[in-house]
Coordinates of C-alpha atoms and ligand atoms in Angstrom, one line a residue:
X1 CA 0.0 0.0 0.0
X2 CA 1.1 3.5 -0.6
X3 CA -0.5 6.2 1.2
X4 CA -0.2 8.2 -1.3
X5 CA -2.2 6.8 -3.6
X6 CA -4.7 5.8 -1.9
X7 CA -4.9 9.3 -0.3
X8 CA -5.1 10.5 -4.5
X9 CA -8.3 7.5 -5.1
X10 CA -10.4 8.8 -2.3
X11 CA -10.1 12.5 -2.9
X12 CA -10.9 11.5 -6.7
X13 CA -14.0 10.0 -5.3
X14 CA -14.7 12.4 -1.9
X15 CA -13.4 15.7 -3.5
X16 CA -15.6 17.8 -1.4
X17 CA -15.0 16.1 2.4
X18 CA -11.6 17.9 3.3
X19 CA -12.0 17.1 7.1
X20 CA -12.7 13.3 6.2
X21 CA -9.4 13.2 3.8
X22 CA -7.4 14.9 6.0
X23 CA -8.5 12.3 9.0
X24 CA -8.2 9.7 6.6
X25 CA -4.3 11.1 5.6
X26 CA -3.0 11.4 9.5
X27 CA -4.1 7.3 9.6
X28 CA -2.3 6.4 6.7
X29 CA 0.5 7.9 6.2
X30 CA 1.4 6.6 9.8
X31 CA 0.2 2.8 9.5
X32 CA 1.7 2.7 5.9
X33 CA 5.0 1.0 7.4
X34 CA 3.1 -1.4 9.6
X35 CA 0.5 -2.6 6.8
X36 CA 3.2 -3.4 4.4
X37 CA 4.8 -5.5 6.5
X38 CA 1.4 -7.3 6.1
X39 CA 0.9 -8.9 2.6
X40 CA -2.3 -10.3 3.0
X41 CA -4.0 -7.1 4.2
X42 CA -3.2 -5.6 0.6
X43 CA -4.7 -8.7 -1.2
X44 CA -7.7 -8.1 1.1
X45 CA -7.9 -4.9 0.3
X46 CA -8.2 -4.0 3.6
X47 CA -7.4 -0.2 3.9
X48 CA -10.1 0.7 1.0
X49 CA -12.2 -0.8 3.3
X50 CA -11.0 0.6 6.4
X51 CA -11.3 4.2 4.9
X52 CA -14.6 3.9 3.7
X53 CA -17.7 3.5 5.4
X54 CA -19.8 0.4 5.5
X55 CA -22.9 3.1 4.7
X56 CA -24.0 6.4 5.0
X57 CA -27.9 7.1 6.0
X58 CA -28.9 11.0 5.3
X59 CA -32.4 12.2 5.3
X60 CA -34.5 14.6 5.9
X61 CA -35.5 16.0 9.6
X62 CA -38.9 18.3 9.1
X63 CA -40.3 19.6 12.7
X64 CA -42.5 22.5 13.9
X65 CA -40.8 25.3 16.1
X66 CA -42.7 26.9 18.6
X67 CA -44.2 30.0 16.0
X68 CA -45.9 27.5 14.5
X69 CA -43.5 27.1 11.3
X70 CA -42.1 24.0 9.6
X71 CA -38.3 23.6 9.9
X72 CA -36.2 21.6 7.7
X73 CA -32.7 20.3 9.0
X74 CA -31.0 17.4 7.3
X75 CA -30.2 14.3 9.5
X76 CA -27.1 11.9 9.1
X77 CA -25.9 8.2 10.7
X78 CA -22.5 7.1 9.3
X79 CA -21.7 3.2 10.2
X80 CA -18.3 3.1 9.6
X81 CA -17.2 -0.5 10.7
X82 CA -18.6 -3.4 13.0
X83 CA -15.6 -6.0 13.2
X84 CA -15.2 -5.7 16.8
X85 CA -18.8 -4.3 17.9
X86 CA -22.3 -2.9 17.2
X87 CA -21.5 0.6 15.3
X88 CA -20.7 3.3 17.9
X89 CA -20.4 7.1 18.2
X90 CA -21.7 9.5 18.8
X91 CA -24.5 11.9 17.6
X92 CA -23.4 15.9 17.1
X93 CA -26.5 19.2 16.7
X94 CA -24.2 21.7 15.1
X95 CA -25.0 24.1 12.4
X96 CA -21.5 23.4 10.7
X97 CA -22.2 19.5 10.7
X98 CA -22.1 18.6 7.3
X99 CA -21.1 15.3 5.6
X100 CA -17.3 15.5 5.4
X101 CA -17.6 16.0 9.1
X102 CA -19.6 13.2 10.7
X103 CA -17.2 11.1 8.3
X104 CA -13.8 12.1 9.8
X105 CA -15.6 11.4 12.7
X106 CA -17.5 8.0 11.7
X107 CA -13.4 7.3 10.6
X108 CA -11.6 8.2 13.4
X109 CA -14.0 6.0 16.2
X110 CA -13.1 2.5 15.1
X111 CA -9.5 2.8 15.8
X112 CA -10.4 4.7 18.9
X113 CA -13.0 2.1 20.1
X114 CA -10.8 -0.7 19.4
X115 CA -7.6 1.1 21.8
X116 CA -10.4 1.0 25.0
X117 CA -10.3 -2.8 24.7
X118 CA -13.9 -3.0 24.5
X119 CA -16.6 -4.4 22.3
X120 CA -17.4 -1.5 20.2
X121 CA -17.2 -0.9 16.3
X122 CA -17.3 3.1 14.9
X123 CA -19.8 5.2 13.5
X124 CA -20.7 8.7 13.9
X125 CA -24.3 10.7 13.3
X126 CA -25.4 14.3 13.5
X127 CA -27.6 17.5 12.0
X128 CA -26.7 20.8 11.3
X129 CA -29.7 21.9 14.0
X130 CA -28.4 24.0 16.5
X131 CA -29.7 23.4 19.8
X132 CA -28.5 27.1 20.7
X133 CA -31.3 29.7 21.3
X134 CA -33.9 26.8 20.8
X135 CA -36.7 26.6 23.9
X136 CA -37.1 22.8 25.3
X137 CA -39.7 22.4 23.6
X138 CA -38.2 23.2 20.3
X139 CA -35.2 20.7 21.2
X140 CA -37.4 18.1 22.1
X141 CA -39.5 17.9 18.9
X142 CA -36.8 18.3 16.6
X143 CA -35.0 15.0 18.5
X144 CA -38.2 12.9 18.3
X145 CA -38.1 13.9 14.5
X146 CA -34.8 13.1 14.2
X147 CA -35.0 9.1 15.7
X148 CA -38.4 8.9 13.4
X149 CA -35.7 8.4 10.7
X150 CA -32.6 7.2 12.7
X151 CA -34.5 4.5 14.4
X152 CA -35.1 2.1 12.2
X153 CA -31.1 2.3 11.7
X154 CA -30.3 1.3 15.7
X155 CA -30.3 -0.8 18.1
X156 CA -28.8 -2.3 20.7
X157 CA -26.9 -5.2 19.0
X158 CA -26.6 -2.5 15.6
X159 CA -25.9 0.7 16.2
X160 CA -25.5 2.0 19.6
X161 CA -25.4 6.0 18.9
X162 CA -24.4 8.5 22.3
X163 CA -23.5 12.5 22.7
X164 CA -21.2 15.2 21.0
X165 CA -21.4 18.8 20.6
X166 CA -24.9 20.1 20.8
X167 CA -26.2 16.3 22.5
X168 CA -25.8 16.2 26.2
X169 CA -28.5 14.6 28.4
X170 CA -31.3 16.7 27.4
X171 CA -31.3 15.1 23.9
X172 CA -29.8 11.8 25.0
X173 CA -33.4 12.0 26.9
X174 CA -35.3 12.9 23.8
X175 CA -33.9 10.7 21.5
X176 CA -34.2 7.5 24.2
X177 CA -37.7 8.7 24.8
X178 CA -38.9 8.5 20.8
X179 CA -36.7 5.2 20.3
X180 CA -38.7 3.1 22.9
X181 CA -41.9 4.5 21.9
X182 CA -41.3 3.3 18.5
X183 CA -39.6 0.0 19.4
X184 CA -41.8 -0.7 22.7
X185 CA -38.5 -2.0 24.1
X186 CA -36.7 -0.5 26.8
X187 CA -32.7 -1.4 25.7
X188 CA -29.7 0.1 26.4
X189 CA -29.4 1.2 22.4
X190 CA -28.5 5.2 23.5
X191 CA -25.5 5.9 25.9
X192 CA -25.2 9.1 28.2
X193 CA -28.4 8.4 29.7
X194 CA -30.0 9.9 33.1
X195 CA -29.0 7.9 35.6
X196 CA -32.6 6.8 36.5
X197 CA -33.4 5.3 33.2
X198 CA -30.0 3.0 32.4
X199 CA -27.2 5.6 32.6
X200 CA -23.6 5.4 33.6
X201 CA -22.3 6.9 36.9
X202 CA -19.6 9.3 35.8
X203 CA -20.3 8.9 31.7
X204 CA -20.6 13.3 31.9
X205 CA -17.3 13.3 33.6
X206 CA -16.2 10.6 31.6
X207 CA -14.1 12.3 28.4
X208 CA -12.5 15.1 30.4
X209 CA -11.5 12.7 33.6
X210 CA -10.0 10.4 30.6
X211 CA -8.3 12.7 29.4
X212 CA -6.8 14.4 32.3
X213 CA -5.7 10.7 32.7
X214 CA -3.9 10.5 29.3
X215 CA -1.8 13.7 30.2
X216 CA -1.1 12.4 33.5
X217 CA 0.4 9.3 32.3
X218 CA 2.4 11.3 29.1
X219 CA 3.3 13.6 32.1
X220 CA 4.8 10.8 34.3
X221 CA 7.0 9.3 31.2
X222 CA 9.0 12.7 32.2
X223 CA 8.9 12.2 35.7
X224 CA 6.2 15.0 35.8
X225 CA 2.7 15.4 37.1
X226 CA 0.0 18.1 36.7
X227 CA 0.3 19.3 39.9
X228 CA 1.2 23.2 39.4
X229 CA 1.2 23.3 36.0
X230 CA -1.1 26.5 34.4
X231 CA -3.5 24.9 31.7
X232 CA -5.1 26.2 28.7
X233 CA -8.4 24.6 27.4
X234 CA -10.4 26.0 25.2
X235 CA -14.1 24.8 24.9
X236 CA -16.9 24.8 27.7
X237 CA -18.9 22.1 27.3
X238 CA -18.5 18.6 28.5
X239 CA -15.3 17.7 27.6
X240 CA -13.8 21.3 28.9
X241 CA -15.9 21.3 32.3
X242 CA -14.7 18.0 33.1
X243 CA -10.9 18.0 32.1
X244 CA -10.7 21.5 34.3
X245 CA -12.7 20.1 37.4
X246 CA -9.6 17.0 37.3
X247 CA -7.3 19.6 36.2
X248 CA -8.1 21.5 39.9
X249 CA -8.5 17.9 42.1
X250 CA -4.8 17.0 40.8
X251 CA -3.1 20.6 42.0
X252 CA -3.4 22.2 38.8
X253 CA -4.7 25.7 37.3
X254 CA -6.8 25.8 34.0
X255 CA -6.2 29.6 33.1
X256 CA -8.8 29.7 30.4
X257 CA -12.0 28.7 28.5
X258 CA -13.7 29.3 25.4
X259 CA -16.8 29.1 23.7
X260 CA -17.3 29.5 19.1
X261 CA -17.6 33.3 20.4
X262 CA -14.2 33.9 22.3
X263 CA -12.2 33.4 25.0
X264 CA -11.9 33.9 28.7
X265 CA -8.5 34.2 30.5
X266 CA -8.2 34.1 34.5
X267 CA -4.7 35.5 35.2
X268 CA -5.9 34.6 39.0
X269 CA -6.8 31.1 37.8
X270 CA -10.2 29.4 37.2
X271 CA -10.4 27.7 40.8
X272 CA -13.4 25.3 41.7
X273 CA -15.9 28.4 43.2
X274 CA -15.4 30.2 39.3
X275 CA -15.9 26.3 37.6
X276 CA -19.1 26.0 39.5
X277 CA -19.5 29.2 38.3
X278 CA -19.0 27.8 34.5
X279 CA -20.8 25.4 35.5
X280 CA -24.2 26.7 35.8
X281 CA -23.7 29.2 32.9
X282 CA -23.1 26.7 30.1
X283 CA -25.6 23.9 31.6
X284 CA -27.7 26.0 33.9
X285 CA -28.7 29.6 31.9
X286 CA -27.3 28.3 28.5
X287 CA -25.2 31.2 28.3
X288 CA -22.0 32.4 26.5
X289 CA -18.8 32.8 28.3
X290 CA -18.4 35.8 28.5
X291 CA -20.4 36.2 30.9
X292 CA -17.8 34.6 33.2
X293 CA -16.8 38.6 33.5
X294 CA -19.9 39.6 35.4
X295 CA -18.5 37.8 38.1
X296 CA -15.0 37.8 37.7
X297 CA -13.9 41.4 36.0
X298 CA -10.3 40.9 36.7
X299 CA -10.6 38.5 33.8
X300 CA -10.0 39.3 30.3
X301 CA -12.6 38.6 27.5
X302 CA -11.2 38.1 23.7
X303 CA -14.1 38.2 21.1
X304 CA -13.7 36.1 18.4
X305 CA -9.8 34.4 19.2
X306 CA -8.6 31.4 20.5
X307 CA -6.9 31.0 23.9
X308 CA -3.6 29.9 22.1
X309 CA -1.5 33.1 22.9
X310 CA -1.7 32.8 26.3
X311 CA 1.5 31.6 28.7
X312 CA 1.2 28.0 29.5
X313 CA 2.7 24.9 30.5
X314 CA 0.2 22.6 29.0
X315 CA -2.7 22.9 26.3
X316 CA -5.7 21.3 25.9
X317 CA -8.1 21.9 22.9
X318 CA -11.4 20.7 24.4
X319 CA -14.0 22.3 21.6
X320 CA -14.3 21.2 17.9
X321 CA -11.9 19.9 14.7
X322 CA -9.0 22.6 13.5
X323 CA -9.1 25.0 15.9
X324 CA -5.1 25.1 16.6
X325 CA -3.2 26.2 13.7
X326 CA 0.5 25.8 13.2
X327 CA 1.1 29.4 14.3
X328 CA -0.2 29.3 17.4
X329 CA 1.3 25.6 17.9
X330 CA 4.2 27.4 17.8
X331 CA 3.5 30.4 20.2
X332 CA 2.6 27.8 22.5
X333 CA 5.9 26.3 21.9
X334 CA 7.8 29.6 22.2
X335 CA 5.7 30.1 25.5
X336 CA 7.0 27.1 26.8
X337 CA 4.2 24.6 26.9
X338 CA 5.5 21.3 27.4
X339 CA 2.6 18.9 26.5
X340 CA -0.8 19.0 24.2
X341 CA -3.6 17.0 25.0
X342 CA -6.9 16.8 22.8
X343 CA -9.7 16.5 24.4
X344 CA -11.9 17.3 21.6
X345 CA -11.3 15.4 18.0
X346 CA -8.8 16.6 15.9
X347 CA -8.6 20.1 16.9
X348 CA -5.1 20.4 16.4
X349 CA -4.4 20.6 12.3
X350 CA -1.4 19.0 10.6
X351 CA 0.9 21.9 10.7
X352 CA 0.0 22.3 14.5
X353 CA 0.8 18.5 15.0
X354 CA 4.5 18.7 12.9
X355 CA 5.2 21.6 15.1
X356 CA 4.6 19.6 18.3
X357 CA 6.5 16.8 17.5
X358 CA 9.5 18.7 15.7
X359 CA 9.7 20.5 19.2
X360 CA 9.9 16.9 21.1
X361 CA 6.9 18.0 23.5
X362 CA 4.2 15.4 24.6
X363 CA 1.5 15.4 22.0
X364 CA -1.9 12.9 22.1
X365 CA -4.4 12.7 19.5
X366 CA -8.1 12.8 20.7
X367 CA -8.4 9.2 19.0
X368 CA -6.1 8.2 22.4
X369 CA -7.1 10.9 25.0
X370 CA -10.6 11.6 24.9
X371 CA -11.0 8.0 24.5
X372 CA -12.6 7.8 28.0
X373 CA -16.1 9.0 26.7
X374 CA -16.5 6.0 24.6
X375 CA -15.1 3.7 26.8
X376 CA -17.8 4.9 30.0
X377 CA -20.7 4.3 27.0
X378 CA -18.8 1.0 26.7
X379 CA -19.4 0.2 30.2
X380 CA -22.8 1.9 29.7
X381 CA -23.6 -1.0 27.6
X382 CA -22.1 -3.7 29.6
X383 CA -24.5 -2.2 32.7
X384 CA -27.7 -2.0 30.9
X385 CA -26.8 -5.6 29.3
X386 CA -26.1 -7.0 33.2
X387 CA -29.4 -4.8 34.2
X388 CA -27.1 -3.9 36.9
X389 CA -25.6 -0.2 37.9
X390 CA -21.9 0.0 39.3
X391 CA -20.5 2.4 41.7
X392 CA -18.7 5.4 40.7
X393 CA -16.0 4.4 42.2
X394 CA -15.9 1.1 39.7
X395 CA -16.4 3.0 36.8
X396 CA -13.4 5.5 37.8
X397 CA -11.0 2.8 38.4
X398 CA -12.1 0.9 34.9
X399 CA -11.8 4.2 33.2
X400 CA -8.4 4.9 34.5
X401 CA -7.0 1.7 33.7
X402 CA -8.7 2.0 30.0
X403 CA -6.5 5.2 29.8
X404 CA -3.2 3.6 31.6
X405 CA -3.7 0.5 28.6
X406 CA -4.3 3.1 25.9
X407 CA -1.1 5.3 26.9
X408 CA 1.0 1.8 27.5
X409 CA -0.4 0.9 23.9
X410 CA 0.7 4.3 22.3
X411 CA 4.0 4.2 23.7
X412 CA 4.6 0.3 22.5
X413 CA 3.5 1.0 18.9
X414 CA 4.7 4.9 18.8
X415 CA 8.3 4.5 20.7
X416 CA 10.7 5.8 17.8
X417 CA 14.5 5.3 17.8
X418 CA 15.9 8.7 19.9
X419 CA 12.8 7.7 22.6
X420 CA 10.7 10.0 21.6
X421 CA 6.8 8.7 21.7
X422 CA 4.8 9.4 18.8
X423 CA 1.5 9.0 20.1
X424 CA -0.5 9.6 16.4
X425 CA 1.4 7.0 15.3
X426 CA 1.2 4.7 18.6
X427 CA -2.5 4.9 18.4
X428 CA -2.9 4.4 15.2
X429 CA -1.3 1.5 14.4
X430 CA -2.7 0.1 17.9
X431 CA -5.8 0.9 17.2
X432 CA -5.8 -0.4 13.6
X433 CA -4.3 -3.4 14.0
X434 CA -7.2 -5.3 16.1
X435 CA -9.9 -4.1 13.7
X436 CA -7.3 -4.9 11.0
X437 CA -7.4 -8.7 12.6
X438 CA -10.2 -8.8 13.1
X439 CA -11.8 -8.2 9.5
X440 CA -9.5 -10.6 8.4
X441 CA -10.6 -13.1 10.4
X442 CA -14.3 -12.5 9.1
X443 CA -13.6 -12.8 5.4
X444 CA -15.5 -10.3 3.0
Ligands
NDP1 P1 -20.3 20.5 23.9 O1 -21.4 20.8 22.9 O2 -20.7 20.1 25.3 O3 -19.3 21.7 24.0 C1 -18.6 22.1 22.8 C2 -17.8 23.3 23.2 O4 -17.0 23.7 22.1 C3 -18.7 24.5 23.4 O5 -18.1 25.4 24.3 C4 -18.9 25.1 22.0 O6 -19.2 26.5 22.0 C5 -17.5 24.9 21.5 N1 -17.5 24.8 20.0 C6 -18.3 24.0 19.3 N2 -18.2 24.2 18.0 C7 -17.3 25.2 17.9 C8 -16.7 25.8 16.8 N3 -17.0 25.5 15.5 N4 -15.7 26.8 17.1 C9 -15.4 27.1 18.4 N5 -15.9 26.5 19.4 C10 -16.9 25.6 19.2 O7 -19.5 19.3 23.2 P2 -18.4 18.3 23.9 O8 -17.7 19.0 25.0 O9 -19.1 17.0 24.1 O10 -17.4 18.0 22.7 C11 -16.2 18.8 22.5 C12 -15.3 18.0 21.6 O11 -15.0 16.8 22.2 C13 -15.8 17.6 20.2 O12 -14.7 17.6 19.3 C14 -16.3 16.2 20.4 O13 -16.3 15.5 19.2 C15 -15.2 15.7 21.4 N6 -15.6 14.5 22.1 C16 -16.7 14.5 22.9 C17 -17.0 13.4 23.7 C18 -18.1 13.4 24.7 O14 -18.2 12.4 25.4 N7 -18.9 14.4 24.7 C19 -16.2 12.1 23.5 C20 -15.0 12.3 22.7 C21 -14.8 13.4 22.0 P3 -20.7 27.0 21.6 O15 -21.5 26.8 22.8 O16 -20.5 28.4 21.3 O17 -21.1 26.2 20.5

């Protein structure tokens, strides 16, 4: 196999899906080595069907918004590959969600699901409706509209779909809700459920706890630790709230949070008063961040930046795809952060990435640190399948040893000659082999 080539076949065929060929580049150009040292993988044509997906469901999502009017939003599933698992991602509201996106992401989850050890196959599944500005009403109509379609696609042996941007509980709710009326089954077929009705203890906490995990065990590979350390995240959300709350329980400072409108920097810290604070803006009053000033005016608002140029030891990108360029990679450089963990997927672009690992620092790709959000809908699964609900304190401990495996997996795959761990490629060829296995082992 060469990369290259089959990089030039699928943009022939997907020219318009940039984020999906750039996903689909990262993966091959560093399992290209690895494969080839695999003949029978090529004569299976295994990476053409590793890149593209098993099949793409789009349709049409018509519901009434509270004026009385018919809205029109288009509605998307993506089953990318089931050779370890029922089809599993998770579902992102978004007015940028388009089809090249839910594709990177439908692409990116089988490797990921196959580094937490569990179960789990890949797929992804969104609209371009916005939750934002929407009454309850509004959001709940438009996600029983949206499983009228989607659920004849799922289930809990098929297709078990959970939150992303825009789908937190509130739709998780919904979308559960329509599915059993339609089915007259109550099954564990959605993940990041209430906790009354099948959920996970600590599945909300779960990506950001994960990934403060990751960076803990990167950190410890240089004798390091969190502790002290000044942290930039951007986002606010679930990923962001989560990562900063275990940020502040290890003895660190997150110094700054973001939302698509701007940035907020604490030079006094954001300490665990001011993330309650965050806490009930985003979930409680729905607000924007800059808010956050109200209370606190000795920090700074930025309209329409990222929190990139800001002094730090450590960076994690905790809101959307592409949102840390190779400049500011390297400002952060210059500044002297000495590790990058994603939280969100693929925020960081290639040119950010090359800068990273030119300078040496720790770098983890979302595939490996936000990994911890799947693997919590994992043990979602493996709870409502039992009919039984574990402790938090369970689910913590599984979760951090899902992490410690991933990172010892990264660094046995992504170990390169000077020492230096090269976590994209670690977790990619980790992560691809077992599903690589796995397919041959099913035939075609
Ligand atoms: P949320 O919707 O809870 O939060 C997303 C945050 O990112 C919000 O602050 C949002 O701001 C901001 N954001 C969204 N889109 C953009 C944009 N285009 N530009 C700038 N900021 C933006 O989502 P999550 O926290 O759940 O997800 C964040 C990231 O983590 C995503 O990449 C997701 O795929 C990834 N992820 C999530 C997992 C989970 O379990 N939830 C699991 C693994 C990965 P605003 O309110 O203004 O839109």
């Amino acid at each position: 196999m060469e990369a290259k080539k089959v990089l030039e076949i699928l943009q022939r065929r997907f020219p318009n899906e940039p984020e999906y060929l750039q996903a689909v580049e990262e993966v091959l150009n560093s399992i290209e080595e690895e494969y080839n040292n695999h003949p029978e993988f090529e004569r299976y044509n295994l990476i053409e069907r590793l890149c593209i997906p098993d099949r793409v469901y789009e349709f049409r999502v018509n519901w009434m918004d509270d004026s009385g009017k018919i809205q029109t939003n288009m509605g998307y599933r993506i089953q990318h590959n089931n050779a370890i698992g029922p089809y599993k991602g998770g579902i992102r509201f978004h007015s940028s969600v388009n089809l090249s996106i839910l594709k990177f992401l439908a692409f990116e989850q089988p490797f990921k699901n196959s580094l937490t050890t569990l179960p789990m196959g890949g797929g992804k599944g969104g609209s371009d409706f916005s939750p934002r500005g929407k009454s309850d009403a509004e959001v709940m109509r438009f996600c029983q509209a949206f499983v009228l379609e989607l659920g004849r696609h799922i289930g809990p042996n098929i297709d078990v779909p959970a939150g992303d941007i825009g789908v937190g509980g509130r739709e998780v709710g919904y979308m559960f809700g329509m599915y059993k009326k339609l089915t007259r089954e109550f099954t564990g077929t959605f993940t990041g459920k209430g906790m009354e009705f099948g959920g996970s203890l600590l599945r909300p906490e779960a990506t950001g706890y994960g990934a403060v995990y990751f960076l803990q065990e990167m950190l410890k590979t240089k004798g390091d630790s969190v502790k002290g350390k000044k942290v930039a995240v951007s986002g606010a959300g679930n990923v962001a709230q989560y990562a900063m709350k275990k940020i502040l329980e290890l003895g660190g400072t997150p110094i700054t949070c973001s939302d698509s409108n701007g940035y907020i920097y604490d030079p006094d810290g954001i300490d665990m008063e001011k993330w309650e604070y965050i806490m009930l803006l985003k979930n409680g009053y729905r607000a924007r961040i800059s808010k956050y000033l109200e209370k606190y005016p000795n920090a700074k608002y930025v309209e329409g930046a990222k929190p990139w140029g800001e002094k730090c030891d450590i960076a994690m990108p905790c809101a959307t795809q592409n949102e840390l360029n190779g400049e500011q990679a390297a400002q952060l450089v210059a500044n002297g952060c000495i590790a990058v963990c994603e939280g969100a997927n693929m925020p960081c672009t290639p040119e950010a990435i090359k800068v990273f690992q030119d300078a040496k620092i720790l770098y983890s790709p979302g595939k490996a640190s936000n990994a911890g959000g799947v693997s919590v809908s994992g043990l979602e699964m493996s709870q409502n399948s039992e009919r039984l609900s574990w402790t938090a304190e369970d689910v913590d401990n599984r979760l951090h040893t899902i992490m410690e495996t991933i990172h010892a997996n990264c660094v046995k795959y992504g170990t390169e000659a000077d020492g230096y761990v090269n976590y994209v490629k670690g977790a990619n060829v980790a992560g691809f082999m077992k599903v690589a296995s796995a397919m041959m082992a099913q035939g075609i």
